[in-house]
Coordinates of C-alpha atoms in Angstrom, one line a residue:
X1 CA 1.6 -11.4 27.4
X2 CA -1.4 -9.6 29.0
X3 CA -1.1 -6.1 28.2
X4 CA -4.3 -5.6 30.7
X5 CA -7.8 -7.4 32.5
X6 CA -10.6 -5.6 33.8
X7 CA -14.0 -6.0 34.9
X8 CA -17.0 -3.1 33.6
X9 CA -20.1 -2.9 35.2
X10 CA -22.5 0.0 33.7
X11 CA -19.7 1.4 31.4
X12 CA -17.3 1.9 34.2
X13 CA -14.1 -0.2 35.4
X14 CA -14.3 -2.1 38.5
X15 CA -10.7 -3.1 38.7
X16 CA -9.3 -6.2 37.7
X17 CA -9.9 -9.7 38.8
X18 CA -8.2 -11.2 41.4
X19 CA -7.3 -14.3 39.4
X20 CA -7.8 -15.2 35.6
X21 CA -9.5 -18.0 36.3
X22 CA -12.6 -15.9 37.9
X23 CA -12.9 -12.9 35.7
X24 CA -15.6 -14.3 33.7
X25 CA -17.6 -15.7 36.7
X26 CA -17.0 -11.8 38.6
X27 CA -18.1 -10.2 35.3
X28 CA -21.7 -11.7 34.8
X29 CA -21.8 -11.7 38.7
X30 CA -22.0 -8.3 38.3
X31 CA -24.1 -7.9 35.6
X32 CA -20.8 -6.8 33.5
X33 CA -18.3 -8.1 31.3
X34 CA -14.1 -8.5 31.1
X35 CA -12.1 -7.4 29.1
X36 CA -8.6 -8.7 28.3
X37 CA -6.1 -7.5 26.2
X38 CA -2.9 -9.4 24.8
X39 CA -0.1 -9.2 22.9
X40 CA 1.7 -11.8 21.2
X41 CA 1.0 -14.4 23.7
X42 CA 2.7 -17.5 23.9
X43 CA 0.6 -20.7 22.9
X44 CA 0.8 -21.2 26.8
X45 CA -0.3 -18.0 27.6
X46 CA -3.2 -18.2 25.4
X47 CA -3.6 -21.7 26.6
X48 CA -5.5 -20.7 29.9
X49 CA -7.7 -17.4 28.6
X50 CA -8.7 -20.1 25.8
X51 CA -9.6 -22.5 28.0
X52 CA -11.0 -20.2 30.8
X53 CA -13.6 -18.5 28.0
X54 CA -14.2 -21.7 26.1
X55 CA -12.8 -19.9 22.9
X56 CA -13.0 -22.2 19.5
X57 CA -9.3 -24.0 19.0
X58 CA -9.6 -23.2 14.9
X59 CA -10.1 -19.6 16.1
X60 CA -7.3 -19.8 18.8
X61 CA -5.3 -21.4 16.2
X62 CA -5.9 -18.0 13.9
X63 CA -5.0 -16.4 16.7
X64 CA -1.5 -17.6 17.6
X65 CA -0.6 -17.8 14.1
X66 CA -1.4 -14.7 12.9
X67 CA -1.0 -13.8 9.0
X68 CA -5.3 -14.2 8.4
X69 CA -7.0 -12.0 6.2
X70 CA -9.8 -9.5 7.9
X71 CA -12.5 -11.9 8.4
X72 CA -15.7 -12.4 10.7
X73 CA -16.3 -15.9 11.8
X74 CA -19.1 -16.8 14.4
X75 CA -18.6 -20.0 17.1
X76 CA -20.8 -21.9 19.0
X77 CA -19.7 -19.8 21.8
X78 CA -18.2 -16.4 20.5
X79 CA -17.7 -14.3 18.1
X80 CA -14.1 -14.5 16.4
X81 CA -13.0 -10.8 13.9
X82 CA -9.9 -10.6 12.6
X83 CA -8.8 -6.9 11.6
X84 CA -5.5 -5.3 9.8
X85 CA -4.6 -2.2 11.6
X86 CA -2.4 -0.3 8.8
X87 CA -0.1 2.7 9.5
X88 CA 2.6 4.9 7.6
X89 CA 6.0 5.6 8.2
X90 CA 7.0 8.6 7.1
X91 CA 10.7 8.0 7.6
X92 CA 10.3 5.6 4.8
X93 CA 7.5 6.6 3.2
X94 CA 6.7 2.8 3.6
X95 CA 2.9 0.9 5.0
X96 CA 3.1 -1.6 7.5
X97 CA 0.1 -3.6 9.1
X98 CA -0.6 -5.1 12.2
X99 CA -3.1 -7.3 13.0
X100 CA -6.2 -7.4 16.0
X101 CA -8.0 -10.8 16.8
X102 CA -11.4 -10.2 18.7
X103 CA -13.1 -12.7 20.6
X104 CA -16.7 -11.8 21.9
X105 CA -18.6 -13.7 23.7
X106 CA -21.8 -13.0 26.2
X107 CA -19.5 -11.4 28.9
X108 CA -16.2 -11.1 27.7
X109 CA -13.8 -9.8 25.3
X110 CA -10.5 -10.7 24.3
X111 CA -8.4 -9.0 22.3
X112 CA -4.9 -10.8 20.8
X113 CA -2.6 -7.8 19.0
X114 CA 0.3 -8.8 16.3
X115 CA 2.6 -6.7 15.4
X116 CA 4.3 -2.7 16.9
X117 CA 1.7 -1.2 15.6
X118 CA -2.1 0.3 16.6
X119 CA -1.9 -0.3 20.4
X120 CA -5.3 -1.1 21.7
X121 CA -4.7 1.2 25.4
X122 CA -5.9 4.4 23.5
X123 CA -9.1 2.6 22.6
X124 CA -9.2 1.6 26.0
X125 CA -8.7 4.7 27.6
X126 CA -11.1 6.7 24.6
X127 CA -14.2 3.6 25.8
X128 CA -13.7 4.3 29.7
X129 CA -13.8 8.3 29.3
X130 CA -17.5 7.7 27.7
X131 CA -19.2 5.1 29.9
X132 CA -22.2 5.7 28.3
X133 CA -21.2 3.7 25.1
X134 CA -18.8 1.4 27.3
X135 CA -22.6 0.0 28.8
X136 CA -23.4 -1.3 26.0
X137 CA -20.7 -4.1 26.7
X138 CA -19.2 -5.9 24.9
X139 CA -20.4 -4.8 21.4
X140 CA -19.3 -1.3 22.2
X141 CA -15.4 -2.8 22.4
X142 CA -16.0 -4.3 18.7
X143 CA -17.2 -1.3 17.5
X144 CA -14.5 1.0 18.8
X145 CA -11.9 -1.2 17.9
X146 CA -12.9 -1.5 14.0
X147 CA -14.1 2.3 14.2
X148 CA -10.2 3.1 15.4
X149 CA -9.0 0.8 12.6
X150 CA -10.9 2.2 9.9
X151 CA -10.1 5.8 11.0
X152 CA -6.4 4.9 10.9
X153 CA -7.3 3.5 7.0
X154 CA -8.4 7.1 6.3
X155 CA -5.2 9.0 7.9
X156 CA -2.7 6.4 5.6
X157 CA -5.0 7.1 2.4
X158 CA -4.3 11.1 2.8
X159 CA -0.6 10.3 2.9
X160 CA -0.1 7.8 0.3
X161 CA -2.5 10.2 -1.5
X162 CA 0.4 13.3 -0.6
X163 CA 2.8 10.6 -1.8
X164 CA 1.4 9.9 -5.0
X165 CA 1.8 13.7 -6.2
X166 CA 4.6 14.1 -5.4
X167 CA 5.6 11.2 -7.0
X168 CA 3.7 12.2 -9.9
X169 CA 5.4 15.6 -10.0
X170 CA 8.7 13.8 -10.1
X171 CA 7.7 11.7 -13.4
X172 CA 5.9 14.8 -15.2
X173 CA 9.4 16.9 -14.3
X174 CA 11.8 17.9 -17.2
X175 CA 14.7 15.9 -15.3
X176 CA 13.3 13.3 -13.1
X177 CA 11.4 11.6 -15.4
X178 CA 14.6 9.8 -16.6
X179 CA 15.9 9.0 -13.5
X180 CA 16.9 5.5 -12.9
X181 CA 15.2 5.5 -9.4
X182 CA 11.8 6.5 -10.8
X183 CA 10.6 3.1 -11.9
X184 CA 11.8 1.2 -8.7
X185 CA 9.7 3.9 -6.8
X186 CA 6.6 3.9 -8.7
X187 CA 7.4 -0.3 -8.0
X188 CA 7.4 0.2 -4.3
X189 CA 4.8 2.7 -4.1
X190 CA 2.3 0.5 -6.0
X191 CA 3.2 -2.7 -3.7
X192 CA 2.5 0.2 -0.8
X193 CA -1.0 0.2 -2.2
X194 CA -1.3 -3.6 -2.8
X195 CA -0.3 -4.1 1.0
X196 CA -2.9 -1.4 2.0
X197 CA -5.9 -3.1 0.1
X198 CA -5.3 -6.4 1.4
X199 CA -5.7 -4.8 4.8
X200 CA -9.0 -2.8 3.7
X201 CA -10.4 -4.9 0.6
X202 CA -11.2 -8.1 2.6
X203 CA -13.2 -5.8 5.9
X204 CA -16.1 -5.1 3.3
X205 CA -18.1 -8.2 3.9
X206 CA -17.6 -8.3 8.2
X207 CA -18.9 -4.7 8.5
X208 CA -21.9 -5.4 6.2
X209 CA -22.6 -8.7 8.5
X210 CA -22.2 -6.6 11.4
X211 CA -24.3 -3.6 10.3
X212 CA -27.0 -6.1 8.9
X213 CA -26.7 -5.4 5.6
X214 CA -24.7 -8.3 4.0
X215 CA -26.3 -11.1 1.6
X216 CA -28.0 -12.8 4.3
X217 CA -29.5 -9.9 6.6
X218 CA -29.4 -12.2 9.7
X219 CA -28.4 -10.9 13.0
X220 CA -25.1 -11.5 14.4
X221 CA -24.8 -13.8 17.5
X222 CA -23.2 -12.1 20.5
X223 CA -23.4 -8.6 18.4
X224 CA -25.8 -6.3 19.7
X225 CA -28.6 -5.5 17.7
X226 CA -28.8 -2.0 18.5
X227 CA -25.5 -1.6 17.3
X228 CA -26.1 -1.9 13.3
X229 CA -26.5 1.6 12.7
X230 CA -22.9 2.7 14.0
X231 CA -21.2 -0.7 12.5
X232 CA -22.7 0.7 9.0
X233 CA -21.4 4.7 9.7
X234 CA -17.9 2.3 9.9
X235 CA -18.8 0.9 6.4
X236 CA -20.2 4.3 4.7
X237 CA -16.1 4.9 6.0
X238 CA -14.5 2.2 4.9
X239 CA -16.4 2.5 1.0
X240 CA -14.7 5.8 1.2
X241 CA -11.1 4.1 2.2
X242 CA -11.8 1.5 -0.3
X243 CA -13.1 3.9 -3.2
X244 CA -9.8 6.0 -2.3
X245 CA -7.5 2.6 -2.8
X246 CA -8.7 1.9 -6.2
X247 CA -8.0 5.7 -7.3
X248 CA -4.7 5.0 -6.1
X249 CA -3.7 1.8 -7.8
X250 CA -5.4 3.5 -11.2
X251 CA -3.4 6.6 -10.7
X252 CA 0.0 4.3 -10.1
X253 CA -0.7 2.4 -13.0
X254 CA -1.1 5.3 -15.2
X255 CA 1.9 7.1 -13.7
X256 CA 3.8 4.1 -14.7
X257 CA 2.9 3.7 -18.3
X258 CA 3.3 7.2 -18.9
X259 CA 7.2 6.8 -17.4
X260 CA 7.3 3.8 -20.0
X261 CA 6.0 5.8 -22.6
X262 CA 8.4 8.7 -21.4
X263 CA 11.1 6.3 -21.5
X264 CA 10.6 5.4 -25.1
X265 CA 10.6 8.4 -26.6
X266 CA 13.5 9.2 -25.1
X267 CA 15.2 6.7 -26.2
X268 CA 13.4 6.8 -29.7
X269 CA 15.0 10.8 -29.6
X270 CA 18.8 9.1 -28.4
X271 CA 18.6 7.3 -31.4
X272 CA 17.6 9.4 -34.2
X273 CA 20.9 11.7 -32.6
X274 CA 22.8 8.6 -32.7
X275 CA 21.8 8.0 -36.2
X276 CA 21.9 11.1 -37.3
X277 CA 25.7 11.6 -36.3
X278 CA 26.5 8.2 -37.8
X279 CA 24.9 9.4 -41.3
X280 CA 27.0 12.8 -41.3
X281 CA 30.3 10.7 -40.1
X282 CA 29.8 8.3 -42.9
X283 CA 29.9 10.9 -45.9
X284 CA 33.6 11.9 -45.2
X285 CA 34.4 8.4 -44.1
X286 CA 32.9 7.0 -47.8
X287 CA 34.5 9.9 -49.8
X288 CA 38.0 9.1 -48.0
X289 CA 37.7 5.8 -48.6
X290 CA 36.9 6.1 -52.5
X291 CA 39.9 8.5 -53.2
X292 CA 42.0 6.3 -51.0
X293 CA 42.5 3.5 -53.1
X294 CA 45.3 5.1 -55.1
X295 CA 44.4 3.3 -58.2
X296 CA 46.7 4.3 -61.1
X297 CA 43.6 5.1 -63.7
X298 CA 42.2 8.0 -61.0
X299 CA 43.2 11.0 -62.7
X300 CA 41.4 13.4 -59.8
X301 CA 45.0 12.1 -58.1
X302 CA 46.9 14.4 -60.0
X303 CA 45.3 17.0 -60.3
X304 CA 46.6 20.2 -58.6
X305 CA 43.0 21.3 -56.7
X306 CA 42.1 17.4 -55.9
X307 CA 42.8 17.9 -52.3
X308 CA 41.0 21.3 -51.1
X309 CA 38.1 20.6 -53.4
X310 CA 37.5 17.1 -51.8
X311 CA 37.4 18.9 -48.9
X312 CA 35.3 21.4 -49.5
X313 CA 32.9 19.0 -50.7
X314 CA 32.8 17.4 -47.9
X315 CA 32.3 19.8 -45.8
X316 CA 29.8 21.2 -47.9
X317 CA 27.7 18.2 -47.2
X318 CA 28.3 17.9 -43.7
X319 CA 26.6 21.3 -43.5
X320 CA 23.9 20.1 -45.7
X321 CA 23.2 17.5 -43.7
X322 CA 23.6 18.8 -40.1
X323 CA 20.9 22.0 -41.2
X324 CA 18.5 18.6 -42.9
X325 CA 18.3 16.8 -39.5
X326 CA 18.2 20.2 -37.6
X327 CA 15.4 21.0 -39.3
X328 CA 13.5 17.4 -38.6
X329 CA 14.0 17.7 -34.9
X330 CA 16.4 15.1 -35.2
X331 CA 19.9 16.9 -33.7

């Protein structure tokens, strides 16, 4: 549906058109440009803005569908950015992302949002308090739109970050190191990460387009020149994001191996204790078994101190035995 339509003349909103069909005829009338936001629109919802703006059908088609990487694509006609807004739950302790498709065009941006996440009104509302960036039209939308998104990135880094040690902590402790939940944690915590670069990993090469300084160093159709040196502050932030993800994933992936390695020696330690038990059990067992066999041609069966001495002997060993693996570290 249409979350909102408005027309902007010199950074400030002139109300909204009278009828879809004429916002981008009002908004380069007046020397302006519209702005519509969406959500989730039907394929005939976004039938008529597509039409209306002449937008691309393989981008419309990105558009409705959803699920696309963060991507920068340039038309005949506009320009077509695809961004993954990210944010934490901390009932869960869990990342979800969103998604924002941009068209841009000479007089008109549209704006499709996927997803309950990273509403687009605070943007709006931040743009129309500072008219003096909101006149330089239509780029100034793009830019505070991937600005917000990148911002967001950094806010979900510090709490994943917060997550991490105290995940960490909970591996390293004397007890919770063996719990059963640990590895199923460390699991979920590094798919949290996995779903967080896909979001962040892919925005690398748009910004440097954007900010001029990717492979080809060509200017960006319907992207204002002037605006290269704010798209590149959005990179310097989303390197830091980005360098901040792959300390992450390291630190999950060595917080795992040392719970394996944990594990292991754990387990190693169970079974030396196991072992040694079964050794000290099997002295008396092998003794009792010998003198058991009430052979005729035994003659420690008759003798008077057969039965405390046997016993003494055995215990005698069992105490040899217990202080032996004491002393290895094995009981």
């Amino acid at each position: 549906m249409i979350v909102d339509c408005a027309v902007y003349r010199d950074g400030r909103r002139t109300g909204g058109p009278s009828d879809l069909s004429d916002a981008l005829d009002e908004a380069r009338a007046a020397g302006g440009f519209v702005w519509i936001g969406l959500h989730e629109p039907s394929p005939e919802e976004f039938a008529l803005v597509s039409e209306e703006f002449g937008l691309h059908p393989l981008a419309v088609e990105d558009a409705l569908k959803a699920h696309q990487r963060p991507k920068l694509e340039v038309y005949e006609d506009s320009l077509f950015m695809v961004l993954k807004p990210v944010f934490y739950e901390p009932e869960g302790d869990t990342v979800s992302s969103g998604e924002v498709m941009i068209f841009l065009g000479d007089a008109f941006v549209v704006t499709v949002r996927h997803g309950a996440g990273s509403p687009l009104a605070a943007v709006r509302r931040r743009l129309e308090d500072e008219p003096q960036i909101l006149a330089k039209g239509p780029t100034a939308v793009l830019y505070a739109v991937t600005d917000a998104t990148v911002d967001d990135y950094l806010d979900v880094a510090g709490e994943l970050q917060t997550d991490l040690e105290e995940l960490e902590t909970e591996v390293f402790s004397a007890e919770g190191g063996g719990s059963r939940n640990t590895a199923s944690r460390i699991y979920t915590f590094k798919r949290q990460v996995l779903e967080f670069r896909r979001a962040t990993g892919p925005l690398t090469a748009p910004l440097a387009r954007l900010a001029g300084t990717g492979p080809t160093g060509v200017a960006v159709p319907f992207a204002d020149a002037g605006s290269r040196p704010y798209f590149q502050d959005v990179g310097d932030h989303l390197t830091r994001v980005n360098e901040s993800v792959e300390g992450l994933d390291r630190l999950v992936s060595d917080i795992l191996s040392a719970h394996l390695a944990q594990t292991s020696v754990r387990q190693n330690d169970d079974m030396r204790k196991i072992s040694a038990w079964a050794a000290m059990a099997a002295v008396p067992t092998m003794l009792a078994g010998i003198y058991g066999m009430n052979f005729d041609h035994m003659p420690e069966l008759h003798w008077a101190w057969s039965y405390p001495a046997l016993i003494a002997l055995m215990a005698a060993l069992e105490v040899l035995l217990y202080r032996l693996f004491k002393h290895r570290g094995w009981l």
